[in-house]
Short mmCIF file of C-alpha atoms in Angstrom, two decimals:
data_model
loop_
_atom_site.label_atom_id
_atom_site.label_comp_id
_atom_site.label_asym_id
_atom_site.label_seq_id
_atom_site.Cartn_x
_atom_site.Cartn_y
_atom_site.Cartn_z
CA MET A 9 -15.24 47.22 21.19
CA GLN A 10 -12.64 46.95 24.16
CA GLU A 11 -13.71 46.72 27.59
CA ARG A 12 -10.57 47.00 29.34
CA VAL A 13 -10.61 44.53 32.51
CA SER A 14 -8.34 44.46 35.46
CA ALA A 15 -6.27 41.48 35.84
CA GLU A 16 -7.53 41.10 39.45
CA GLU A 17 -11.22 41.41 38.12
CA ALA A 18 -10.43 38.74 35.42
CA VAL A 19 -9.01 36.55 38.05
CA GLU A 20 -12.50 36.80 39.95
CA ARG A 21 -14.21 35.91 36.00
CA LEU A 22 -12.01 33.06 35.50
CA ARG A 23 -12.37 31.38 39.13
CA SER A 24 -16.30 31.92 38.46
CA THR A 25 -16.60 30.69 35.17
CA LEU A 26 -13.73 27.38 35.39
CA GLY A 27 -14.37 26.83 39.12
CA ASP A 28 -12.27 23.54 40.07
CA ASP A 29 -11.42 23.29 36.24
CA VAL A 30 -8.25 25.57 37.15
CA GLY A 31 -6.02 25.37 40.06
CA ASP A 32 -3.46 28.04 40.94
CA VAL A 33 -4.95 31.60 39.35
CA GLU A 34 -2.96 34.58 40.14
CA VAL A 35 -1.38 37.69 38.58
CA ARG A 36 1.96 38.15 37.60
CA PHE A 37 3.71 41.35 35.96
CA GLY A 38 0.07 42.32 35.19
CA HIS A 39 -0.58 39.01 33.67
CA LEU A 40 -2.68 36.47 34.16
CA ASP A 41 -1.15 32.99 35.08
CA ALA A 42 -3.41 29.89 35.53
CA THR A 43 -2.88 25.71 35.86
CA CYS A 44 -4.88 23.38 34.60
CA SER A 45 -4.59 19.44 34.28
CA ALA A 46 -4.12 18.10 30.86
CA GLU A 47 -7.43 16.05 30.91
CA ASN A 48 -9.51 19.85 31.42
CA LEU A 49 -7.17 21.46 28.55
CA ARG A 50 -9.53 21.34 25.89
CA HIS A 51 -12.05 22.58 27.82
CA VAL A 52 -10.23 25.14 29.43
CA MET A 53 -9.13 26.53 26.19
CA THR A 54 -12.59 26.29 24.70
CA THR A 55 -14.18 28.22 27.96
CA LEU A 56 -11.14 31.09 27.65
CA ARG A 57 -12.08 31.68 24.17
CA ASP A 58 -15.87 31.65 23.85
CA GLU A 59 -16.91 33.01 27.76
CA PRO A 60 -17.98 36.44 27.19
CA GLY A 61 -16.06 37.63 29.97
CA LEU A 62 -13.05 36.69 28.96
CA ARG A 63 -12.71 35.84 25.36
CA PHE A 64 -9.05 35.33 25.15
CA GLU A 65 -9.66 34.92 20.71
CA PHE A 66 -6.16 35.15 20.28
CA PHE A 67 -3.42 32.43 20.20
CA THR A 68 0.25 33.43 20.72
CA PHE A 69 2.45 30.55 21.33
CA LEU A 70 2.48 27.20 23.27
CA SER A 71 6.18 26.09 24.60
CA ALA A 72 7.06 23.33 27.09
CA ILE A 73 9.64 23.55 30.00
CA ASP A 74 11.42 20.47 31.41
CA ARG A 75 11.28 21.25 35.38
CA SER A 76 13.10 17.99 36.25
CA GLU A 77 15.74 19.19 38.00
CA PHE A 78 12.96 21.22 40.44
CA GLY A 79 11.04 18.50 41.63
CA GLY A 80 11.49 15.12 42.80
CA PRO A 81 10.62 13.50 46.17
CA ASP A 82 13.10 15.73 48.11
CA LYS A 83 10.81 18.40 46.91
CA PRO A 84 7.54 17.24 46.79
CA ASP A 85 5.94 20.95 46.28
CA LYS A 86 7.47 21.47 43.17
CA HIS A 87 6.44 19.88 40.13
CA GLY A 88 9.39 18.32 38.64
CA GLY A 89 7.88 16.74 35.23
CA LEU A 90 7.12 18.77 32.30
CA GLU A 91 5.41 22.07 32.11
CA LEU A 92 2.93 22.72 28.94
CA ILE A 93 2.88 26.77 28.68
CA VAL A 94 0.09 28.08 26.66
CA HIS A 95 -0.15 32.31 26.06
CA LEU A 96 -3.36 33.72 25.04
CA TYR A 97 -4.64 36.98 24.61
CA SER A 98 -7.74 38.94 24.74
CA PRO A 99 -7.85 41.92 22.52
CA ALA A 100 -11.66 42.51 23.85
CA HIS A 101 -10.47 42.97 27.44
CA VAL A 102 -6.90 43.90 27.05
CA LEU A 103 -5.27 41.16 28.83
CA HIS A 104 -2.91 38.18 28.49
CA ILE A 105 -2.95 34.82 30.15
CA ASN A 106 -0.32 32.10 30.47
CA VAL A 107 -2.20 28.54 30.83
CA ARG A 108 0.50 26.19 32.82
CA VAL A 109 -0.29 22.22 32.39
CA PRO A 110 2.06 19.65 34.61
CA LEU A 111 2.52 16.85 32.59
CA ASP A 112 4.11 13.22 33.36
CA LEU A 113 8.09 13.54 32.19
CA ALA A 114 7.74 9.82 31.80
CA ASP A 115 4.63 9.94 29.70
CA PRO A 116 3.77 13.41 28.33
CA ARG A 117 0.79 13.76 27.03
CA CYS A 118 -2.19 15.70 26.90
CA GLU A 119 -5.10 16.81 24.44
CA SER A 120 -4.81 18.73 21.44
CA ILE A 121 -5.82 22.52 21.05
CA SER A 122 -5.41 22.96 17.45
CA ALA A 123 -9.16 22.57 16.47
CA ILE A 124 -9.75 25.29 18.90
CA TYR A 125 -6.81 27.55 18.02
CA ARG A 126 -5.75 26.17 14.71
CA GLY A 127 -2.41 28.45 15.01
CA ALA A 128 -1.21 25.88 17.89
CA ASN A 129 -1.23 22.87 15.36
CA TRP A 130 2.80 23.49 14.35
CA HIS A 131 3.44 24.35 18.20
CA GLU A 132 2.35 20.99 18.86
CA ARG A 133 4.36 19.43 16.31
CA GLU A 134 7.72 21.38 17.47
CA MET A 135 6.90 20.42 21.19
CA ARG A 136 6.46 16.75 20.01
CA ASP A 137 9.81 16.91 18.22
CA MET A 138 11.88 18.84 21.24
CA PHE A 139 10.20 17.51 24.25
CA GLY A 140 8.57 14.18 23.20
CA ILE A 141 4.83 15.20 24.32
CA GLN A 142 1.99 13.55 22.51
CA PHE A 143 -0.92 15.51 21.53
CA GLU A 144 -4.01 13.53 21.40
CA GLY A 145 -6.57 14.34 18.69
CA HIS A 146 -3.76 16.40 16.87
CA PRO A 147 -4.80 15.87 12.91
CA ASN A 148 -1.31 15.18 11.84
CA LEU A 149 1.17 14.98 14.93
CA THR A 150 4.57 14.49 12.23
CA GLY A 151 8.00 15.91 13.01
CA ILE A 152 8.53 18.94 11.98
CA TYR A 153 12.16 19.86 12.75
CA LEU A 154 13.85 16.29 13.22
CA PRO A 155 13.93 13.39 10.98
CA GLU A 156 11.42 10.75 12.08
CA ASP A 157 14.54 8.22 12.94
CA PHE A 158 16.17 10.90 14.98
CA GLU A 159 16.38 9.67 18.75
CA GLY A 160 15.71 11.71 21.80
CA HIS A 161 14.25 15.26 22.34
CA PRO A 162 16.66 18.18 22.26
CA GLY A 163 14.23 20.11 24.77
CA LEU A 164 14.51 17.82 27.75
CA ARG A 165 17.25 18.10 30.17
CA SER A 166 18.22 14.52 29.85
CA PHE A 167 19.12 14.83 26.40
CA LYS A 168 22.78 14.17 25.40
CA LEU A 169 24.49 16.35 23.27
CA PRO A 170 26.19 14.18 20.91
CA ASN A 171 30.35 13.75 20.65
CA ARG A 172 31.62 15.21 17.31
CA ALA A 173 32.30 11.78 15.49
CA PHE A 174 35.92 13.38 13.81
CA ILE A 175 38.14 15.76 15.43
CA LYS A 176 40.05 17.53 12.76
CA PRO A 177 43.34 19.25 14.38
CA TRP A 178 43.99 22.68 14.38
CA PRO A 179 45.68 23.65 11.44
CA GLY A 180 47.88 26.94 12.92
CA ALA A 181 50.11 27.82 15.44
CA LYS A 182 48.60 26.92 19.25
CA ASP A 183 49.99 29.87 21.12
CA PRO A 184 52.08 33.18 20.13
CA GLU A 185 55.21 31.68 21.23
CA GLU A 186 54.97 28.47 19.51
CA ALA A 187 54.13 30.95 16.51
CA ALA A 188 57.31 33.13 16.90
CA ALA A 189 59.30 30.07 17.14
CA GLY A 190 58.10 29.02 13.87
CA GLY A 191 56.31 25.93 14.79
CA ARG A 192 53.05 24.54 14.65
#
């Protein structure tokens, strides 16, 4: 049975249930947006799923953002590392939530939530490949896209795209005038 809950009421439920285990909680475009630390992630996810007043039982996705250009010593109010984002849905209360987890860019790691939400398994493996995030307690944190000997993490802003090893000259005319003159 659905009990439609306003986003503002859900913020109050979230605050009263999780207290200091969550940081900022706000409503953005009708959806909840909360932050938590990497150390509290598993506890927060379990509570969001199991608490009757919340019941975020549907895992939608897990992704990451490299915010390294936004933070730093000159902008201490901004988080300048990686940000893990977990999106959940509560069919019982018709609510969406994004849980944002700031991670250290130099050593990105947090607890795996794949035992809580089985669908997170492959998402965590993807984030390991693309961003280098280590999910502690993951049952099989192996590559999903990239070969094991691949160097770097393509999702990071610091990743340099490799140059072409071999550049083949263009086989045809380079411009209309050259083509009209019969040249190559």
